[in-house]
Amino acid sequence: MDRIRIVGGPRLEGVIPISGAKNAALPLMIASLLTRETLTLENLPRLADVRLLLRILGNHGVDHTIAGKRPGELATSGQTLHLHARDIVDTTAPYELVSRMRASFWVLAPLLARMGEAKVSLPGGCAIGTRPVDLLLMALEQLGAKIDIEAGYVIASAPKGLVGGVIDFPKVTVGGTHTALMAAALARGHTTIRNAAREPEIVDLADCLIKMGARIEGAGTSTIEIEGVTSLGGARHAVLPDRIEAGTYAMAVAMTGGDVMLQGARPELLQSALDVLEHTGARITTTNEGIRVARNGGGIAPVDVATAPFPAFPTDLQAQFMALMTRAGGVSRITETIFENRFMHVSELARFGAKIHLEHDTAVITGVPNLKGAPVMATDLRASVSLVIAALAAEGETIVHRVYHLDRGFEQLEQKLGACGAIVERLSAPD
Ligand code: EPZ
């Protein structure tokens, strides 16, 4: 199993190109199931989750081709992917595949909307919490689907097609909103989604569906209106830049000090995190090229943060921000309101000498002047990158184990950080 070795200390200086967003790419790829025509996605990140989803979609009959590198394109330029679901050959998504990536559960809505039936394994819990799917199923039921659970599988049917309705989410859910959008796009009549998630990835999916012929208004607000159409066509769409990747590197720079241009990052996608970083003492400037983050001299000021749905501070940056706060000049409190168990990084950060204790859903962090490198183990995607951030500023050597978590969501992490002066290398030797 690969590991990553980091020697902490160097400031980060240079340019980091920001990749296409994993959490936009996955639902966009799944949307290819909605049409017989070709969906072309540009700026697709090279990630393990993308490769796994291609296998899962292939199982349903989706053909794909990935365009080769064009002259002048860099190794970090996003890929172009053509997806073609001319015929759906199988409406079942088996446990072996869905259990490896939760987002693959989202194939349920397009399979049901197009084929009138789908059988998809329940995804189960994961390192960050129980993560139920009751609201996704409720959304489909509101559109007339019959849902049964048998032997760990959701069996959904709508033999005469889905019918528009009102979906009122009691809680903001990204996956629920993706599900509702894809299902309602092909339902007969009008659908209203209330208390919809407003995340940029929702807007990206809606934009792509509109290019495919869907009639959607209000994506990016709490109320989305959809007028169903009988079929959707092909489209070409560029995946939006990854706000979580951008925020992660911004925190890395705030941690080590230095000056980095996050090329292609869009400030409006992560304004709350940028505001918080400014309060910690980082200098943020935005240009046509992207977001520039600098911290030259001066310490890291402690700031209290609570995660919440967009546009508030994202749960997917919570672990990275906690890493930063371990070296703040004082006490900070980080409250996690989205997932009940997203503090697995706390005990690993402690291995660097960080002082953190948990009070229910809140981590109380007392900053220390120095961290010390250590062997640490990644537990989930964002937690593992928080360990990388700590390692970049720790004295001496850190070995991060279970790097496959990082590979799920961070493209060319070692190359991107290495190009800015970090001492980081992948060790491919067995554990
Ligand atoms: C998406 O997960 C992201 N995943 C997550 O990123 C992200 O942390 C999360 O949204 C919140 O922003 C992808 O986009 C692939 P939710 P999702 O439904 O859609 C509860 C990462 O690291 N809930 O918005 O699964 C749920 O338990 C990942 O990239 C129900 O109760 O999240 C949570 O408390 C991790 N019932 C809250 O809603 C349901 O049916 C929000 O979850 C569904 C959700």
Tab-separated table of C-alpha atoms and ligand atoms in Angstrom:
chain	number	residue	atom	x	y	z
A	1	MET	CA	0.000	0.000	0.000
A	2	ASP	CA	1.344	3.426	-0.893
A	3	ARG	CA	2.430	5.865	1.788
A	4	ILE	CA	3.410	9.515	1.601
A	5	ARG	CA	6.549	10.863	3.232
A	6	ILE	CA	6.660	14.531	4.133
A	7	VAL	CA	9.443	16.529	5.727
A	8	GLY	CA	7.912	19.609	7.271
A	9	GLY	CA	9.275	23.131	7.276
A	10	PRO	CA	9.434	24.722	3.830
A	11	ARG	CA	7.082	27.587	3.057
A	12	LEU	CA	4.866	27.065	0.023
A	13	GLU	CA	5.617	29.397	-2.881
A	14	GLY	CA	4.318	29.114	-6.441
A	15	VAL	CA	1.257	28.132	-8.436
A	16	ILE	CA	-1.172	25.267	-7.803
A	17	PRO	CA	-3.616	24.478	-10.613
A	18	ILE	CA	-7.042	23.562	-9.234
A	19	SER	CA	-8.683	20.478	-10.745
A	20	GLY	CA	-12.308	19.851	-11.630
A	21	ALA	CA	-14.460	19.133	-8.573
A	22	LYS	CA	-14.847	15.494	-7.580
A	23	ASN	CA	-18.244	16.164	-6.019
A	24	ALA	CA	-19.502	17.804	-9.203
A	25	ALA	CA	-17.923	15.249	-11.541
A	26	LEU	CA	-19.606	12.253	-9.876
A	27	PRO	CA	-23.262	13.385	-10.227
A	28	LEU	CA	-22.526	14.755	-13.718
A	29	MET	CA	-21.200	11.358	-14.791
A	30	ILE	CA	-24.272	9.689	-13.278
A	31	ALA	CA	-26.500	12.062	-15.257
A	32	SER	CA	-25.257	10.329	-18.431
A	33	LEU	CA	-27.704	7.528	-17.548
A	34	LEU	CA	-30.578	9.900	-18.335
A	35	THR	CA	-29.973	10.045	-22.096
A	36	ARG	CA	-29.354	7.810	-25.122
A	37	GLU	CA	-27.051	10.489	-26.514
A	38	THR	CA	-23.447	11.350	-25.694
A	39	LEU	CA	-22.653	13.460	-22.643
A	40	THR	CA	-19.201	15.027	-22.887
A	41	LEU	CA	-17.603	16.253	-19.686
A	42	GLU	CA	-14.540	18.486	-19.784
A	43	ASN	CA	-12.164	19.330	-16.942
A	44	LEU	CA	-12.679	15.947	-15.342
A	45	PRO	CA	-10.214	15.234	-12.501
A	46	ARG	CA	-7.997	12.121	-12.574
A	47	LEU	CA	-9.190	10.434	-9.402
A	48	ALA	CA	-9.768	6.939	-8.084
A	49	ASP	CA	-13.465	7.767	-7.463
A	50	VAL	CA	-13.907	8.796	-11.097
A	51	ARG	CA	-12.329	5.551	-12.320
A	52	LEU	CA	-14.494	3.481	-9.979
A	53	LEU	CA	-17.667	5.263	-11.083
A	54	LEU	CA	-16.758	4.549	-14.731
A	55	ARG	CA	-16.717	0.848	-13.850
A	56	ILE	CA	-20.067	1.131	-12.094
A	57	LEU	CA	-21.639	2.987	-15.025
A	58	GLY	CA	-20.122	0.447	-17.422
A	59	ASN	CA	-22.046	-2.222	-15.568
A	60	HIS	CA	-25.295	-0.446	-16.526
A	61	GLY	CA	-24.220	-0.249	-20.191
A	62	VAL	CA	-22.551	3.165	-20.341
A	63	ASP	CA	-19.696	3.251	-22.870
A	64	HIS	CA	-16.956	5.778	-22.371
A	65	THR	CA	-13.922	7.201	-24.077
A	66	ILE	CA	-11.386	9.542	-22.569
A	67	ALA	CA	-9.807	11.943	-25.042
A	68	GLY	CA	-5.998	11.920	-25.137
A	69	LYS	CA	-3.819	14.851	-24.173
A	70	ARG	CA	-3.923	17.702	-26.690
A	71	PRO	CA	-0.843	19.710	-27.714
A	72	GLY	CA	-0.073	22.360	-25.107
A	73	GLU	CA	-2.084	20.641	-22.389
A	74	LEU	CA	-0.352	20.115	-19.058
A	75	ALA	CA	-0.370	16.912	-17.046
A	76	THR	CA	-2.710	18.737	-14.668
A	77	SER	CA	-5.175	19.810	-17.368
A	78	GLY	CA	-8.533	18.144	-16.845
A	79	GLN	CA	-9.524	15.219	-19.010
A	80	THR	CA	-12.375	15.145	-21.506
A	81	LEU	CA	-14.725	12.215	-21.040
A	82	HIS	CA	-17.421	11.061	-23.460
A	83	LEU	CA	-20.178	8.995	-21.854
A	84	HIS	CA	-22.741	7.161	-23.935
A	85	ALA	CA	-25.652	5.280	-22.367
A	86	ARG	CA	-27.439	4.283	-25.589
A	87	ASP	CA	-29.025	1.230	-23.980
A	88	ILE	CA	-29.254	0.481	-20.284
A	89	VAL	CA	-28.352	-3.197	-20.082
A	90	ASP	CA	-28.717	-3.665	-16.313
A	91	THR	CA	-30.733	-1.680	-13.766
A	92	THR	CA	-29.067	-3.310	-10.757
A	93	ALA	CA	-26.150	-1.708	-8.883
A	94	PRO	CA	-24.604	-4.466	-6.777
A	95	TYR	CA	-23.335	-4.276	-3.210
A	96	GLU	CA	-19.721	-4.986	-4.249
A	97	LEU	CA	-19.590	-1.710	-6.176
A	98	VAL	CA	-21.913	0.602	-4.208
A	99	SER	CA	-20.238	-0.267	-0.896
A	100	ARG	CA	-16.939	1.060	-2.283
A	101	MET	CA	-18.291	4.518	-3.067
A	102	ARG	CA	-21.393	6.010	-1.502
A	103	ALA	CA	-22.122	8.442	-4.337
A	104	SER	CA	-22.751	5.507	-6.680
A	105	PHE	CA	-26.074	5.042	-4.832
A	106	TRP	CA	-27.197	8.113	-6.782
A	107	VAL	CA	-27.591	5.969	-9.955
A	108	LEU	CA	-30.962	5.027	-8.440
A	109	ALA	CA	-32.758	8.189	-9.631
A	110	PRO	CA	-31.698	8.259	-13.312
A	111	LEU	CA	-32.169	4.491	-13.724
A	112	LEU	CA	-35.657	4.723	-12.255
A	113	ALA	CA	-36.574	7.850	-14.214
A	114	ARG	CA	-35.462	6.391	-17.557
A	115	MET	CA	-36.245	2.682	-17.150
A	116	GLY	CA	-39.121	2.687	-14.639
A	117	GLU	CA	-37.199	0.377	-12.315
A	118	ALA	CA	-33.911	0.112	-10.432
A	119	LYS	CA	-32.361	-2.108	-7.816
A	120	VAL	CA	-29.490	-0.508	-5.930
A	121	SER	CA	-27.621	-1.780	-2.898
A	122	LEU	CA	-27.939	0.308	0.269
A	123	PRO	CA	-24.543	1.932	0.764
A	124	GLY	CA	-24.155	1.361	4.520
A	125	GLY	CA	-22.350	3.630	6.971
A	126	CYS	CA	-18.858	5.018	6.650
A	127	ALA	CA	-16.058	6.552	8.671
A	128	ILE	CA	-17.811	9.913	9.031
A	129	GLY	CA	-21.201	8.724	10.254
A	130	THR	CA	-24.281	6.626	9.616
A	131	ARG	CA	-25.245	8.565	6.477
A	132	PRO	CA	-28.836	7.397	5.889
A	133	VAL	CA	-30.596	7.608	2.507
A	134	ASP	CA	-34.171	8.019	3.800
A	135	LEU	CA	-34.519	11.493	2.275
A	136	LEU	CA	-33.375	10.320	-1.157
A	137	LEU	CA	-36.031	7.609	-1.039
A	138	MET	CA	-38.649	10.069	0.231
A	139	ALA	CA	-37.906	12.330	-2.766
A	140	LEU	CA	-38.506	9.469	-5.200
A	141	GLU	CA	-41.707	8.435	-3.401
A	142	GLN	CA	-43.001	11.997	-3.714
A	143	LEU	CA	-42.616	11.538	-7.477
A	144	GLY	CA	-44.711	8.370	-7.420
A	145	ALA	CA	-42.042	5.698	-7.045
A	146	LYS	CA	-42.807	2.528	-5.110
A	147	ILE	CA	-39.860	1.696	-2.870
A	148	ASP	CA	-39.161	-1.634	-1.180
A	149	ILE	CA	-36.116	-2.704	0.774
A	150	GLU	CA	-35.162	-6.346	0.366
A	151	ALA	CA	-31.967	-8.094	1.446
A	152	GLY	CA	-29.976	-4.880	1.628
A	153	TYR	CA	-31.226	-3.551	-1.701
A	154	VAL	CA	-33.555	-0.690	-2.557
A	155	ILE	CA	-36.002	-1.853	-5.188
A	156	ALA	CA	-37.672	1.105	-6.831
A	157	SER	CA	-40.349	0.974	-9.473
A	158	ALA	CA	-42.526	3.364	-11.405
A	159	PRO	CA	-43.868	1.283	-14.294
A	160	LYS	CA	-45.871	4.170	-15.753
A	161	GLY	CA	-43.078	6.694	-15.168
A	162	LEU	CA	-42.474	9.231	-12.422
A	163	VAL	CA	-44.957	12.048	-11.854
A	164	GLY	CA	-44.063	15.581	-10.720
A	165	GLY	CA	-44.768	16.529	-7.116
A	166	VAL	CA	-43.625	18.591	-4.151
A	167	ILE	CA	-40.445	17.455	-2.396
A	168	ASP	CA	-39.971	19.263	0.901
A	169	PHE	CA	-36.684	18.244	2.500
A	170	PRO	CA	-36.785	18.450	6.325
A	171	LYS	CA	-32.991	18.748	6.243
A	172	VAL	CA	-30.637	20.115	3.587
A	173	THR	CA	-29.150	17.213	1.649
A	174	VAL	CA	-26.799	17.388	-1.310
A	175	GLY	CA	-27.395	13.795	-2.443
A	176	GLY	CA	-31.148	14.226	-1.908
A	177	THR	CA	-31.207	17.327	-4.090
A	178	HIS	CA	-29.127	15.630	-6.833
A	179	THR	CA	-31.577	12.706	-6.704
A	180	ALA	CA	-34.636	14.951	-6.867
A	181	LEU	CA	-33.210	16.952	-9.788
A	182	MET	CA	-32.374	13.903	-11.892
A	183	ALA	CA	-35.680	12.184	-11.189
A	184	ALA	CA	-37.838	15.267	-11.712
A	185	ALA	CA	-36.100	16.133	-14.995
A	186	LEU	CA	-37.827	13.125	-16.623
A	187	ALA	CA	-41.012	13.056	-14.495
A	188	ARG	CA	-44.381	13.938	-16.022
A	189	GLY	CA	-45.424	17.446	-14.980
A	190	HIS	CA	-44.122	19.969	-12.496
A	191	THR	CA	-41.901	19.369	-9.455
A	192	THR	CA	-41.021	21.796	-6.692
A	193	ILE	CA	-38.022	21.048	-4.449
A	194	ARG	CA	-38.166	22.944	-1.151
A	195	ASN	CA	-35.237	23.408	1.234
A	196	ALA	CA	-32.951	22.317	-1.608
A	197	ALA	CA	-29.186	22.230	-1.108
A	198	ARG	CA	-27.539	25.319	-2.583
A	199	GLU	CA	-24.046	23.877	-3.034
A	200	PRO	CA	-22.236	24.905	-6.252
A	201	GLU	CA	-22.179	21.245	-7.292
A	202	ILE	CA	-26.015	21.324	-7.382
A	203	VAL	CA	-25.898	24.326	-9.691
A	204	ASP	CA	-23.334	22.554	-11.883
A	205	LEU	CA	-25.575	19.500	-12.232
A	206	ALA	CA	-28.614	21.679	-12.975
A	207	ASP	CA	-26.650	23.649	-15.608
A	208	CYS	CA	-25.629	20.421	-17.318
A	209	LEU	CA	-29.182	19.013	-17.181
A	210	ILE	CA	-30.472	22.251	-18.724
A	211	LYS	CA	-27.952	21.840	-21.580
A	212	MET	CA	-29.356	18.311	-22.001
A	213	GLY	CA	-32.834	19.787	-22.419
A	214	ALA	CA	-34.175	19.794	-18.844
A	215	ARG	CA	-36.382	22.673	-17.702
A	216	ILE	CA	-35.050	23.755	-14.308
A	217	GLU	CA	-35.245	27.101	-12.528
A	218	GLY	CA	-33.871	28.229	-9.188
A	219	ALA	CA	-30.848	25.946	-8.737
A	220	GLY	CA	-28.563	27.634	-6.210
A	221	THR	CA	-31.562	28.828	-4.171
A	222	SER	CA	-33.658	26.896	-1.635
A	223	THR	CA	-36.552	26.395	-4.038
A	224	ILE	CA	-36.032	24.661	-7.356
A	225	GLU	CA	-38.802	24.334	-9.937
A	226	ILE	CA	-38.652	21.633	-12.611
A	227	GLU	CA	-40.949	21.041	-15.546
A	228	GLY	CA	-40.439	17.443	-16.619
A	229	VAL	CA	-39.597	16.571	-20.237
A	230	THR	CA	-40.079	13.243	-22.041
A	231	SER	CA	-36.433	12.766	-22.966
A	232	LEU	CA	-33.054	14.390	-22.574
A	233	GLY	CA	-30.327	14.739	-25.187
A	234	GLY	CA	-26.543	14.922	-25.292
A	235	ALA	CA	-24.522	17.909	-24.125
A	236	ARG	CA	-21.011	19.188	-23.516
A	237	HIS	CA	-20.225	20.553	-20.059
A	238	ALA	CA	-17.090	21.583	-18.155
A	239	VAL	CA	-16.882	20.437	-14.514
A	240	LEU	CA	-16.579	23.390	-12.139
A	241	PRO	CA	-13.305	23.896	-10.200
A	242	ASP	CA	-12.926	22.019	-6.920
A	243	ARG	CA	-13.670	24.421	-4.061
A	244	ILE	CA	-12.588	21.873	-1.466
A	245	GLU	CA	-9.233	21.277	-3.157
A	246	ALA	CA	-8.740	25.054	-3.384
A	247	GLY	CA	-9.680	25.548	0.275
A	248	THR	CA	-7.364	22.721	1.306
A	249	TYR	CA	-4.317	24.256	-0.383
A	250	ALA	CA	-5.288	27.689	0.945
A	251	MET	CA	-5.142	26.236	4.454
A	252	ALA	CA	-1.829	24.558	3.695
A	253	VAL	CA	-0.347	27.953	2.765
A	254	ALA	CA	-1.836	29.576	5.854
A	255	MET	CA	-0.201	26.773	7.845
A	256	THR	CA	3.319	26.870	6.370
A	257	GLY	CA	3.459	30.546	5.421
A	258	GLY	CA	4.358	31.559	1.890
A	259	ASP	CA	2.540	32.812	-1.181
A	260	VAL	CA	0.611	30.623	-3.641
A	261	MET	CA	-1.685	31.298	-6.575
A	262	LEU	CA	-4.544	28.786	-6.683
A	263	GLN	CA	-4.993	28.851	-10.413
A	264	GLY	CA	-8.551	28.530	-11.685
A	265	ALA	CA	-10.103	28.667	-8.189
A	266	ARG	CA	-13.296	30.733	-7.960
A	267	PRO	CA	-13.689	32.791	-4.741
A	268	GLU	CA	-17.484	32.788	-4.783
A	269	LEU	CA	-17.415	28.991	-4.354
A	270	LEU	CA	-15.650	29.175	-0.984
A	271	GLN	CA	-16.153	32.690	0.342
A	272	SER	CA	-16.971	31.597	3.902
A	273	ALA	CA	-13.706	29.638	4.157
A	274	LEU	CA	-11.720	32.524	2.664
A	275	ASP	CA	-13.282	34.917	5.204
A	276	VAL	CA	-12.279	32.605	8.040
A	277	LEU	CA	-8.739	32.298	6.659
A	278	GLU	CA	-8.414	36.075	6.548
A	279	HIS	CA	-9.361	36.198	10.219
A	280	THR	CA	-6.554	33.742	10.951
A	281	GLY	CA	-4.104	36.231	9.425
A	282	ALA	CA	-3.776	34.988	5.846
A	283	ARG	CA	-3.931	37.525	3.031
A	284	ILE	CA	-6.376	36.618	0.269
A	285	THR	CA	-6.522	38.399	-3.061
A	286	THR	CA	-8.501	37.371	-6.095
A	287	THR	CA	-7.461	37.950	-9.677
A	288	ASN	CA	-8.579	36.717	-13.084
A	289	GLU	CA	-6.106	33.869	-12.698
A	290	GLY	CA	-7.524	32.571	-9.411
A	291	ILE	CA	-7.153	33.075	-5.667
A	292	ARG	CA	-3.824	34.154	-4.207
A	293	VAL	CA	-3.174	33.138	-0.597
A	294	ALA	CA	-0.244	34.469	1.395
A	295	ARG	CA	0.958	34.519	4.955
A	296	ASN	CA	4.260	36.258	5.476
A	297	GLY	CA	5.417	36.535	9.068
A	298	GLY	CA	2.828	36.932	11.812
A	299	GLY	CA	1.238	34.050	13.632
A	300	ILE	CA	-1.968	32.143	13.073
A	301	ALA	CA	-4.902	33.693	14.949
A	302	PRO	CA	-7.469	31.313	16.495
A	303	VAL	CA	-10.955	31.481	14.930
A	304	ASP	CA	-14.150	29.630	15.920
A	305	VAL	CA	-16.021	27.889	13.131
A	306	ALA	CA	-19.217	25.870	12.747
A	307	THR	CA	-19.857	23.804	9.643
A	308	ALA	CA	-23.215	24.161	7.873
A	309	PRO	CA	-24.689	23.782	4.382
A	310	PHE	CA	-23.499	26.149	1.624
A	311	PRO	CA	-22.863	29.089	1.696
A	312	ALA	CA	-21.597	28.535	5.266
A	313	PHE	CA	-18.296	26.875	6.165
A	314	PRO	CA	-18.170	23.409	4.503
A	315	THR	CA	-17.864	20.194	6.471
A	316	ASP	CA	-15.429	19.014	3.791
A	317	LEU	CA	-12.908	21.640	5.018
A	318	GLN	CA	-13.412	21.038	8.727
A	319	ALA	CA	-10.509	18.612	9.222
A	320	GLN	CA	-8.107	20.789	7.237
A	321	PHE	CA	-9.063	23.858	9.274
A	322	MET	CA	-8.549	21.917	12.479
A	323	ALA	CA	-5.010	21.084	11.339
A	324	LEU	CA	-4.379	24.808	10.870
A	325	MET	CA	-5.800	25.667	14.292
A	326	THR	CA	-3.425	23.226	16.015
A	327	ARG	CA	-0.726	25.887	15.562
A	328	ALA	CA	-2.868	28.949	16.309
A	329	GLY	CA	-1.858	31.365	19.036
A	330	GLY	CA	-4.739	30.484	21.358
A	331	VAL	CA	-7.889	28.407	21.738
A	332	SER	CA	-10.383	27.781	18.941
A	333	ARG	CA	-13.613	25.790	18.771
A	334	ILE	CA	-14.781	23.886	15.704
A	335	THR	CA	-18.373	22.632	15.696
A	336	GLU	CA	-19.426	19.949	13.215
A	337	THR	CA	-23.151	20.168	12.497
A	338	ILE	CA	-23.426	17.997	9.345
A	339	PHE	CA	-21.949	14.587	10.222
A	340	GLU	CA	-22.047	13.146	13.737
A	341	ASN	CA	-18.732	11.329	13.622
A	342	ARG	CA	-16.456	13.466	11.527
A	343	PHE	CA	-13.682	13.806	14.099
A	344	MET	CA	-11.590	10.754	13.267
A	345	HIS	CA	-8.619	13.025	12.532
A	346	VAL	CA	-8.504	14.313	16.132
A	347	SER	CA	-6.585	11.336	17.494
A	348	GLU	CA	-4.203	11.334	14.528
A	349	LEU	CA	-3.518	15.074	14.862
A	350	ALA	CA	-2.689	14.382	18.505
A	351	ARG	CA	0.198	12.220	17.260
A	352	PHE	CA	1.852	15.419	15.998
A	353	GLY	CA	1.533	16.884	19.494
A	354	ALA	CA	-1.694	18.788	18.830
A	355	LYS	CA	-3.891	19.582	21.854
A	356	ILE	CA	-7.522	18.881	21.034
A	357	HIS	CA	-10.413	17.655	23.142
A	358	LEU	CA	-13.938	16.879	22.107
A	359	GLU	CA	-17.087	18.257	23.748
A	360	HIS	CA	-19.966	16.493	21.926
A	361	ASP	CA	-20.061	18.013	18.421
A	362	THR	CA	-17.311	20.536	19.161
A	363	ALA	CA	-13.544	20.187	19.080
A	364	VAL	CA	-11.663	22.551	21.360
A	365	ILE	CA	-8.165	23.161	20.049
A	366	THR	CA	-5.407	24.774	22.071
A	367	GLY	CA	-2.742	25.913	19.646
A	368	VAL	CA	0.830	24.782	20.222
A	369	PRO	CA	3.937	26.545	18.873
A	370	ASN	CA	5.340	23.454	17.134
A	371	LEU	CA	4.125	20.123	15.806
A	372	LYS	CA	6.427	17.133	15.481
A	373	GLY	CA	6.372	14.688	12.543
A	374	ALA	CA	4.976	11.198	13.215
A	375	PRO	CA	3.652	8.091	11.488
A	376	VAL	CA	-0.080	8.683	10.993
A	377	MET	CA	-2.965	6.912	9.358
A	378	ALA	CA	-5.613	8.345	7.060
A	379	THR	CA	-9.210	7.465	7.954
A	380	ASP	CA	-11.207	9.252	5.251
A	381	LEU	CA	-10.500	11.567	2.380
A	382	ARG	CA	-10.605	14.970	4.075
A	383	ALA	CA	-9.156	13.666	7.335
A	384	SER	CA	-6.130	12.341	5.477
A	385	VAL	CA	-5.370	15.635	3.826
A	386	SER	CA	-5.581	17.348	7.217
A	387	LEU	CA	-2.678	15.110	8.251
A	388	VAL	CA	-0.737	16.281	5.191
A	389	ILE	CA	-1.328	19.903	6.219
A	390	ALA	CA	-0.087	19.209	9.740
A	391	ALA	CA	2.938	17.347	8.349
A	392	LEU	CA	3.912	20.257	6.089
A	393	ALA	CA	4.461	22.437	9.149
A	394	ALA	CA	5.716	19.776	11.577
A	395	GLU	CA	9.355	19.395	12.538
A	396	GLY	CA	10.936	16.346	10.934
A	397	GLU	CA	9.479	13.469	9.006
A	398	THR	CA	5.877	12.252	8.738
A	399	ILE	CA	4.717	9.096	7.014
A	400	VAL	CA	1.025	9.124	6.062
A	401	HIS	CA	-0.327	5.587	5.713
A	402	ARG	CA	-3.418	4.488	3.750
A	403	VAL	CA	-2.882	7.003	1.014
A	404	TYR	CA	-5.654	5.448	-1.090
A	405	HIS	CA	-8.066	7.741	0.758
A	406	LEU	CA	-6.198	10.758	-0.638
A	407	ASP	CA	-6.167	9.317	-4.147
A	408	ARG	CA	-9.970	9.245	-4.088
A	409	GLY	CA	-10.193	13.020	-4.084
A	410	PHE	CA	-6.873	14.841	-4.580
A	411	GLU	CA	-5.302	14.798	-8.028
A	412	GLN	CA	-1.496	14.786	-8.107
A	413	LEU	CA	-1.183	16.028	-4.543
A	414	GLU	CA	2.544	15.301	-4.235
A	415	GLN	CA	3.309	16.993	-7.567
A	416	LYS	CA	1.210	20.063	-6.767
A	417	LEU	CA	2.731	20.567	-3.323
A	418	GLY	CA	6.230	19.572	-4.478
A	419	ALA	CA	6.149	22.227	-7.208
A	420	CYS	CA	5.652	24.827	-4.458
A	421	GLY	CA	8.667	23.729	-2.437
A	422	ALA	CA	7.174	21.075	-0.130
A	423	ILE	CA	9.292	18.002	0.551
A	424	VAL	CA	6.807	15.271	-0.239
A	425	GLU	CA	7.175	11.922	-1.948
A	426	ARG	CA	5.136	8.787	-2.491
A	427	LEU	CA	6.603	5.558	-1.164
A	428	SER	CA	5.256	2.630	-3.101
A	429	ALA	CA	6.896	-0.054	-0.951
A	430	PRO	CA	4.525	-2.365	0.929
A	431	ASP	CA	3.544	-1.401	4.503
B	1	EPZ	C1	-22.159	15.208	-0.110
B	1	EPZ	O1	-22.497	14.009	0.580
B	1	EPZ	C2	-20.685	15.117	-0.407
B	1	EPZ	N1	-20.421	13.942	-1.246
B	1	EPZ	C3	-19.893	15.041	0.884
B	1	EPZ	O2	-18.506	15.052	0.567
B	1	EPZ	C4	-20.209	16.283	1.728
B	1	EPZ	O3	-19.537	16.189	2.957
B	1	EPZ	C5	-21.711	16.392	1.948
B	1	EPZ	O4	-22.419	16.362	0.674
B	1	EPZ	C6	-22.122	17.641	2.695
B	1	EPZ	O5	-21.696	18.773	1.993
B	1	EPZ	C7	-20.469	14.044	-2.570
B	1	EPZ	O6	-20.822	15.059	-3.132
B	1	EPZ	C8	-20.079	12.836	-3.366
B	1	EPZ	P1	-25.795	15.152	2.472
B	1	EPZ	P2	-24.034	13.630	0.815
B	1	EPZ	O7	-26.882	14.314	1.930
B	1	EPZ	O8	-24.812	14.090	-0.346
B	1	EPZ	C9	-28.141	13.652	6.376
B	1	EPZ	C10	-16.294	14.242	0.595
B	1	EPZ	O9	-15.395	14.150	1.457
B	1	EPZ	N2	-28.981	12.837	5.493
B	1	EPZ	O10	-25.788	16.600	2.109
B	1	EPZ	O11	-24.061	12.189	1.155
B	1	EPZ	C11	-26.706	13.171	6.427
B	1	EPZ	O12	-26.540	12.089	7.299
B	1	EPZ	C12	-17.722	13.879	0.897
B	1	EPZ	O13	-16.069	14.608	-0.576
B	1	EPZ	C13	-30.067	12.177	6.026
B	1	EPZ	O14	-30.348	12.250	7.234
B	1	EPZ	O15	-24.370	14.494	2.090
B	1	EPZ	C14	-25.996	14.420	6.861
B	1	EPZ	O16	-26.126	14.568	8.246
B	1	EPZ	C15	-17.898	13.340	2.268
B	1	EPZ	N3	-30.844	11.396	5.196
B	1	EPZ	C16	-26.785	15.533	6.165
B	1	EPZ	O17	-28.055	14.962	5.853
B	1	EPZ	C17	-30.583	11.304	3.868
B	1	EPZ	O18	-31.314	10.601	3.168
B	1	EPZ	C18	-26.154	16.081	4.891
B	1	EPZ	O19	-25.775	15.003	4.051
B	1	EPZ	C19	-29.472	11.993	3.324
B	1	EPZ	C20	-28.690	12.770	4.166
